[in-house]
Coordinates of N, CA, C and O in Angstrom, one line a residue:
M1 N -4.1 36.0 -4.0 CA -4.4 34.8 -3.5 C -3.4 33.7 -3.5 O -3.0 33.8 -4.7
S2 N -2.8 33.3 -2.4 CA -1.9 32.3 -2.4 C -2.3 30.7 -3.1 O -3.6 30.2 -3.2
D3 N -1.4 30.0 -3.5 CA -1.3 28.7 -4.4 C -2.6 28.1 -2.8 O -3.2 27.3 -3.2
Q4 N -2.1 28.1 -2.0 CA -2.6 27.2 -0.8 C -4.0 27.7 -0.8 O -4.9 26.5 -0.8
A5 N -4.6 28.7 -0.6 CA -5.6 29.2 -0.8 C -6.4 28.7 -1.9 O -7.7 28.3 -1.7
R6 N -5.9 29.0 -2.9 CA -6.4 28.2 -4.1 C -7.0 26.7 -4.4 O -7.5 26.1 -4.9
G7 N -5.9 26.0 -3.1 CA -6.2 24.7 -3.3 C -5.1 24.1 -4.3 O -5.5 22.7 -4.4
T8 N -4.1 24.7 -4.8 CA -3.5 24.2 -5.7 C -2.4 24.4 -5.2 O -1.6 25.7 -4.7
D9 N -1.2 23.2 -5.4 CA 0.1 23.4 -4.9 C 1.0 22.8 -5.7 O 0.7 22.3 -6.9
R10 N 2.4 23.7 -5.9 CA 3.3 23.5 -7.1 C 3.9 22.0 -7.3 O 3.9 21.4 -8.3
M11 N 3.7 21.2 -6.1 CA 4.3 19.5 -6.4 C 3.0 19.0 -7.0 O 3.2 17.9 -7.9
S12 N 1.7 19.2 -7.0 CA 0.6 18.4 -7.5 C 0.6 18.7 -8.6 O 0.2 18.4 -9.9
T13 N 1.0 19.8 -9.4 CA 0.9 20.3 -10.6 C 1.9 19.9 -11.5 O 2.1 19.6 -12.8
G14 N 3.3 19.1 -11.2 CA 4.0 18.8 -12.0 C 5.2 19.5 -12.3 O 6.1 19.3 -13.0
L15 N 5.0 21.1 -12.3 CA 5.7 22.1 -12.4 C 7.0 22.0 -11.5 O 7.3 22.0 -10.6
P16 N 8.3 22.6 -12.4 CA 9.8 22.5 -11.2 C 9.3 23.8 -10.5 O 8.6 25.0 -10.8
P17 N 10.3 23.8 -9.3 CA 9.6 25.1 -8.1 C 10.6 26.2 -9.0 O 11.2 26.4 -9.7
R18 N 9.9 27.6 -8.7 CA 10.3 28.7 -8.9 C 11.7 28.7 -8.8 O 12.3 29.8 -9.3
T19 N 12.3 28.2 -7.7 CA 13.4 28.5 -7.1 C 14.5 28.1 -7.8 O 15.7 28.9 -7.8
H20 N 13.9 27.4 -9.1 CA 15.4 26.9 -10.0 C 16.0 28.2 -10.9 O 16.7 28.3 -11.4
V21 N 14.4 29.0 -11.2 CA 15.2 29.9 -12.0 C 16.5 30.7 -11.5 O 17.4 31.2 -12.4
P22 N 16.2 31.3 -10.2 CA 17.4 32.3 -9.8 C 18.4 31.5 -10.3 O 19.7 31.8 -10.1
L23 N 18.6 30.4 -9.8 CA 19.7 29.2 -9.5 C 20.7 29.1 -11.1 O 21.4 29.3 -11.1
A24 N 19.2 29.0 -11.8 CA 20.0 28.8 -13.4 C 20.5 30.3 -14.0 O 21.7 30.2 -14.5
E25 N 20.0 31.2 -13.3 CA 20.6 32.8 -13.6 C 22.3 32.9 -13.3 O 22.5 33.2 -13.8
G26 N 21.9 32.3 -11.7 CA 23.2 32.3 -11.4 C 24.3 31.5 -12.3 O 25.6 31.8 -12.3
I27 N 24.3 30.3 -13.0 CA 24.8 29.4 -13.2 C 25.1 30.2 -14.4 O 26.4 30.3 -14.9
I28 N 24.2 30.5 -15.2 CA 24.2 31.5 -16.5 C 25.3 32.6 -16.2 O 26.5 33.0 -17.3
M29 N 24.9 33.2 -15.1 CA 26.1 34.8 -14.9 C 27.7 33.9 -14.6 O 28.5 35.1 -14.8
G30 N 27.6 33.0 -13.7 CA 29.0 32.4 -13.7 C 29.9 32.1 -15.0 O 30.8 32.5 -15.3
L31 N 29.0 31.3 -15.7 CA 29.3 30.9 -17.3 C 29.9 31.9 -17.9 O 30.7 32.0 -18.9
N32 N 29.0 33.0 -18.4 CA 29.0 34.5 -19.5 C 29.7 35.5 -18.7 O 29.6 36.4 -19.8
R33 N 29.5 35.4 -17.4 CA 30.2 36.5 -16.8 C 29.0 38.0 -17.6 O 29.3 38.9 -17.8
C34 N 27.6 37.7 -17.0 CA 26.7 38.6 -17.1 C 25.9 39.4 -16.1 O 26.2 38.5 -15.2
S35 N 25.2 40.0 -16.6 CA 24.1 40.9 -15.4 C 22.7 39.4 -15.0 O 22.7 38.6 -15.9
P36 N 22.4 39.6 -13.6 CA 21.0 38.7 -13.7 C 20.2 39.0 -15.0 O 19.5 38.3 -15.0
D37 N 19.9 40.3 -15.3 CA 18.9 40.5 -16.3 C 19.3 40.1 -17.4 O 18.3 39.4 -18.4
E38 N 20.7 40.3 -17.8 CA 20.8 39.0 -19.2 C 20.9 37.9 -19.2 O 20.9 37.0 -20.0
A39 N 21.1 37.4 -18.0 CA 21.4 35.6 -17.8 C 19.1 35.4 -17.9 O 19.3 34.5 -18.6
F40 N 18.7 36.1 -17.5 CA 17.2 35.9 -17.5 C 17.0 35.9 -19.0 O 16.4 35.1 -19.0
G41 N 17.3 36.8 -19.8 CA 17.2 37.1 -20.9 C 17.2 35.9 -21.9 O 16.9 35.7 -22.8
Q42 N 18.6 35.3 -22.0 CA 19.2 34.1 -22.3 C 18.4 32.6 -22.2 O 18.1 32.0 -22.8
L43 N 17.9 33.0 -20.9 CA 17.2 31.6 -20.5 C 15.8 32.0 -21.1 O 15.5 31.0 -21.8
R44 N 15.0 33.1 -21.2 CA 14.0 33.3 -22.0 C 13.8 32.7 -23.2 O 13.2 32.2 -23.7
D45 N 15.2 33.5 -23.7 CA 15.4 33.5 -25.3 C 15.8 32.0 -25.9 O 14.8 31.1 -26.7
V46 N 16.4 31.2 -25.0 CA 16.7 29.5 -25.4 C 15.3 28.8 -25.3 O 14.5 27.9 -26.1
S47 N 14.8 29.3 -24.2 CA 13.2 28.7 -23.8 C 12.2 28.8 -25.2 O 11.5 28.0 -25.1
R48 N 12.3 30.1 -25.7 CA 11.3 30.3 -26.7 C 11.8 29.6 -28.0 O 10.5 29.4 -28.7
R49 N 13.0 29.9 -28.1 CA 13.7 29.1 -29.5 C 13.3 27.7 -29.4 O 13.0 27.2 -30.7
H50 N 13.3 27.1 -28.3 CA 13.3 25.5 -28.2 C 11.4 25.1 -28.0 O 11.4 24.0 -27.8
G51 N 10.9 25.8 -27.6 CA 9.3 25.8 -27.1 C 9.4 24.6 -25.6 O 8.7 23.9 -25.7
I52 N 10.4 25.3 -24.9 CA 10.7 24.5 -23.6 C 10.1 25.8 -22.4 O 10.9 27.0 -22.7
G53 N 9.4 25.8 -21.5 CA 9.0 26.2 -20.8 C 10.3 26.7 -19.5 O 11.4 26.1 -19.4
V54 N 10.3 28.0 -19.2 CA 11.4 28.7 -18.8 C 11.7 28.0 -17.6 O 12.9 27.5 -17.2
R55 N 10.9 27.4 -16.6 CA 11.2 26.7 -15.4 C 11.7 25.1 -15.8 O 12.5 25.3 -15.1
V56 N 11.0 24.6 -16.8 CA 11.7 23.5 -16.9 C 12.9 23.3 -17.5 O 14.2 22.6 -17.1
L57 N 13.3 24.5 -18.4 CA 14.9 24.7 -18.9 C 16.0 25.3 -17.7 O 16.4 24.4 -17.3
A58 N 15.4 26.0 -16.7 CA 15.8 26.1 -15.8 C 16.2 25.1 -14.9 O 17.4 24.9 -14.0
S59 N 15.5 24.6 -14.2 CA 15.3 22.9 -13.5 C 16.1 21.9 -14.1 O 17.2 21.6 -13.9
A60 N 16.4 22.2 -15.8 CA 17.4 21.1 -16.3 C 18.8 21.5 -16.1 O 19.9 20.8 -16.1
L61 N 19.1 23.1 -16.4 CA 20.2 23.6 -16.1 C 20.8 23.4 -14.9 O 22.1 22.7 -14.5
V62 N 19.8 23.5 -13.7 CA 20.3 23.3 -12.2 C 20.7 21.8 -12.3 O 21.7 21.4 -11.6
Q63 N 19.8 21.0 -12.4 CA 19.8 19.8 -12.4 C 21.5 19.0 -12.9 O 22.4 18.4 -12.5
A64 N 21.8 19.3 -14.4 CA 22.8 19.1 -15.2 C 24.3 19.8 -14.1 O 24.8 18.8 -14.2
A65 N 23.7 20.9 -13.7 CA 24.9 21.6 -13.2 C 25.4 21.1 -11.6 O 26.6 20.7 -11.4
M66 N 24.4 20.4 -11.0 CA 24.4 20.0 -9.7 C 24.8 18.7 -9.7 O 25.8 18.2 -8.9
S67 N 24.2 17.9 -10.8 CA 24.6 16.0 -10.4 C 26.1 15.9 -11.0 O 26.6 14.5 -10.6
G68 N 26.3 16.8 -12.0 CA 27.5 16.2 -13.0 C 27.0 14.5 -13.3 O 27.9 14.0 -14.3
E69 N 26.2 14.1 -13.6 CA 26.0 12.7 -13.9 C 25.8 12.8 -15.7 O 24.5 13.3 -15.7
E70 N 25.6 11.8 -15.9 CA 25.2 11.3 -17.3 C 23.8 11.3 -17.5 O 23.1 11.0 -16.9
P71 N 23.1 11.8 -18.6 CA 21.5 11.7 -19.0 C 21.3 10.1 -19.0 O 22.3 9.7 -19.6
R72 N 20.3 9.7 -18.6 CA 19.5 8.5 -18.8 C 18.6 8.5 -19.4 O 18.4 7.4 -20.5
T73 N 17.7 9.2 -19.5 CA 16.9 9.0 -20.8 C 16.8 9.9 -21.9 O 17.7 10.7 -21.6
K74 N 16.4 9.3 -22.8 CA 16.2 10.2 -24.3 C 15.9 11.7 -23.8 O 16.4 12.7 -24.6
E75 N 14.6 12.0 -23.1 CA 14.6 13.1 -23.1 C 15.6 14.2 -22.2 O 15.6 15.3 -22.8
E76 N 16.0 13.4 -21.4 CA 17.3 14.4 -20.5 C 18.4 14.0 -21.3 O 19.0 15.4 -21.4
R77 N 19.1 13.6 -22.2 CA 19.9 13.7 -23.4 C 19.6 14.5 -24.0 O 20.7 15.5 -24.6
E78 N 18.6 14.7 -24.6 CA 18.0 15.7 -25.6 C 18.3 17.1 -24.9 O 19.0 18.2 -25.6
R79 N 17.7 17.4 -23.6 CA 17.8 18.6 -22.7 C 19.7 18.6 -22.7 O 19.9 20.0 -22.7
A80 N 20.0 17.9 -22.2 CA 21.6 18.2 -21.8 C 22.2 18.4 -23.5 O 23.2 19.6 -22.9
E81 N 21.9 18.1 -24.9 CA 22.5 18.7 -25.7 C 22.1 20.3 -26.2 O 23.1 21.0 -26.5
L82 N 21.0 20.4 -25.7 CA 20.7 21.3 -26.0 C 21.4 22.6 -25.0 O 21.3 23.9 -25.3
L83 N 21.0 22.1 -23.4 CA 22.2 23.2 -23.0 C 23.6 23.4 -23.1 O 23.9 24.4 -22.8
A84 N 23.8 22.3 -23.3 CA 25.5 22.5 -24.3 C 25.9 23.0 -25.0 O 26.6 23.4 -25.2
L85 N 24.8 23.4 -25.8 CA 24.7 24.2 -27.1 C 25.2 25.7 -26.4 O 25.7 26.4 -27.3
Y86 N 24.3 26.0 -25.6 CA 24.2 27.3 -25.0 C 25.2 27.3 -23.6 O 25.7 29.0 -23.9
W87 N 25.3 27.0 -22.7 CA 26.0 26.9 -21.4 C 26.6 25.3 -21.2 O 26.2 24.9 -20.5
P88 N 27.8 25.1 -21.6 CA 28.4 24.0 -21.2 C 29.0 24.2 -20.6 O 29.7 25.4 -19.8
L89 N 29.0 22.8 -19.7 CA 29.4 22.9 -18.2 C 30.7 22.2 -17.8 O 30.7 21.1 -18.8
P90 N 31.4 22.5 -17.2 CA 32.2 21.7 -17.3 C 32.3 20.4 -16.6 O 31.2 19.9 -15.8
R91 N 32.7 19.1 -16.9 CA 32.4 17.7 -16.5 C 33.0 17.1 -15.6 O 34.6 17.3 -15.9
P92 N 32.9 16.5 -14.6 CA 34.2 16.3 -13.4 C 34.6 15.1 -14.4 O 34.0 14.2 -15.4
Q93 N 35.6 14.7 -13.7 CA 36.3 13.7 -14.4 C 36.4 12.4 -13.6 O 36.5 12.3 -12.2
R94 N 35.9 11.4 -14.6 CA 35.1 10.5 -13.6 C 36.6 9.0 -13.3 O 36.3 8.2 -12.9
D95 N 37.2 9.6 -14.3 CA 38.2 8.4 -14.9 C 39.5 8.2 -13.5 O 40.1 7.4 -13.2
R96 N 39.7 9.6 -12.5 CA 40.3 9.4 -11.6 C 40.1 8.5 -10.2 O 38.8 8.4 -10.0
T97 N 41.1 7.9 -10.0 CA 40.6 7.2 -8.9 C 41.1 8.0 -7.3 O 41.8 8.6 -7.4
Q98 N 39.7 7.6 -6.7 CA 40.2 8.3 -5.4 C 41.2 7.8 -4.3 O 41.3 6.7 -3.9
V99 N 42.3 8.4 -4.2 CA 43.2 8.1 -3.3 C 43.5 8.6 -1.5 O 43.2 9.5 -1.6
P100 N 43.3 7.6 -0.7 CA 43.1 8.3 0.4 C 44.1 9.7 1.0 O 45.1 9.3 0.0
L101 N 44.1 10.3 1.8 CA 44.8 11.4 2.1 C 46.3 11.0 2.8 O 46.9 11.3 2.5
Q102 N 46.5 9.6 3.4 CA 47.3 9.3 3.8 C 48.0 9.0 2.8 O 49.7 8.8 2.8
D103 N 47.5 8.2 1.8 CA 48.4 7.8 0.5 C 48.9 8.6 -0.1 O 49.8 8.8 -1.0
R104 N 48.2 9.7 -0.2 CA 48.5 11.0 -1.4 C 49.8 11.3 -0.6 O 50.8 12.2 -1.3
R105 N 49.5 11.7 0.6 CA 50.5 12.2 1.7 C 51.9 11.3 1.5 O 53.4 11.9 1.3
R106 N 52.1 10.4 1.5 CA 53.0 9.4 1.2 C 53.7 9.8 -0.4 O 54.7 9.5 -0.2
L107 N 52.6 9.4 -1.2 CA 53.2 9.6 -2.5 C 54.0 11.2 -2.8 O 55.1 10.9 -3.6
R108 N 53.5 12.1 -2.0 CA 54.1 13.2 -2.4 C 55.7 13.1 -1.8 O 56.6 13.6 -2.2
A109 N 55.7 12.8 -0.6 CA 56.9 12.4 0.3 C 57.8 11.9 -0.7 O 59.1 11.7 -1.0
V110 N 57.7 10.7 -1.5 CA 58.4 10.0 -2.4 C 58.7 10.3 -3.6 O 60.0 10.3 -3.9
D111 N 57.6 11.5 -4.0 CA 57.9 12.2 -5.3 C 59.1 13.2 -4.6 O 60.5 13.4 -5.4
R112 N 59.3 14.0 -3.8 CA 60.0 14.7 -3.0 C 61.1 13.5 -3.4 O 62.6 14.5 -3.6
Q113 N 61.5 12.8 -2.4 CA 62.4 12.0 -2.5 C 63.4 11.8 -3.9 O 64.3 11.7 -3.6
D114 N 62.3 11.2 -4.6 CA 62.9 11.2 -6.0 C 63.7 12.6 -6.5 O 64.5 11.9 -7.5
V115 N 63.1 13.5 -6.6 CA 63.8 14.6 -7.0 C 64.9 15.1 -6.2 O 66.4 15.2 -6.9
V116 N 65.3 14.8 -4.8 CA 66.5 14.9 -3.9 C 67.4 13.6 -4.5 O 68.7 13.8 -4.8
D117 N 67.0 12.7 -4.7 CA 68.0 11.5 -5.2 C 68.8 11.8 -6.5 O 69.7 11.6 -7.1
A118 N 67.7 12.4 -7.6 CA 68.0 12.6 -9.2 C 68.9 14.0 -8.7 O 70.1 13.5 -9.7
H119 N 69.1 15.2 -8.1 CA 69.7 15.9 -7.8 C 71.3 15.5 -7.3 O 72.4 16.1 -7.8
A120 N 71.5 14.3 -6.6 CA 72.2 14.0 -5.9 C 73.3 13.3 -7.0 O 74.4 12.9 -6.5
G121 N 72.8 12.6 -8.1 CA 73.1 11.7 -8.9 C 74.1 13.0 -9.7 O 75.2 12.6 -10.5
D122 N 73.8 14.3 -9.7 CA 74.2 15.4 -10.8 C 75.8 15.7 -10.1 O 76.8 15.9 -9.5

């Protein structure tokens, strides 16, 4: 019997969607170069070790990988620290300023000219 037929729906239960589990497996597979079964095993083991549901842990991993934002709440910080122990995610560099494409091209042209000028003095 489906959830709709029972009158329950995932959104009303507050549980993360099941689709986060395969996404989290994919993230783990990419980080650890392992099979889908090994990735789920890691997810399950960490879940059991720390008393966090597999779907909740998977959802936190997917959210951390996709957003790249710093955690805001105490709970998010705790989960981020836990995730970092097992699956450290690369952090985006925030200090870089975005340079418009036209300016980048101009900067490259200036750099090339500096190289030419430096060799001309030899």
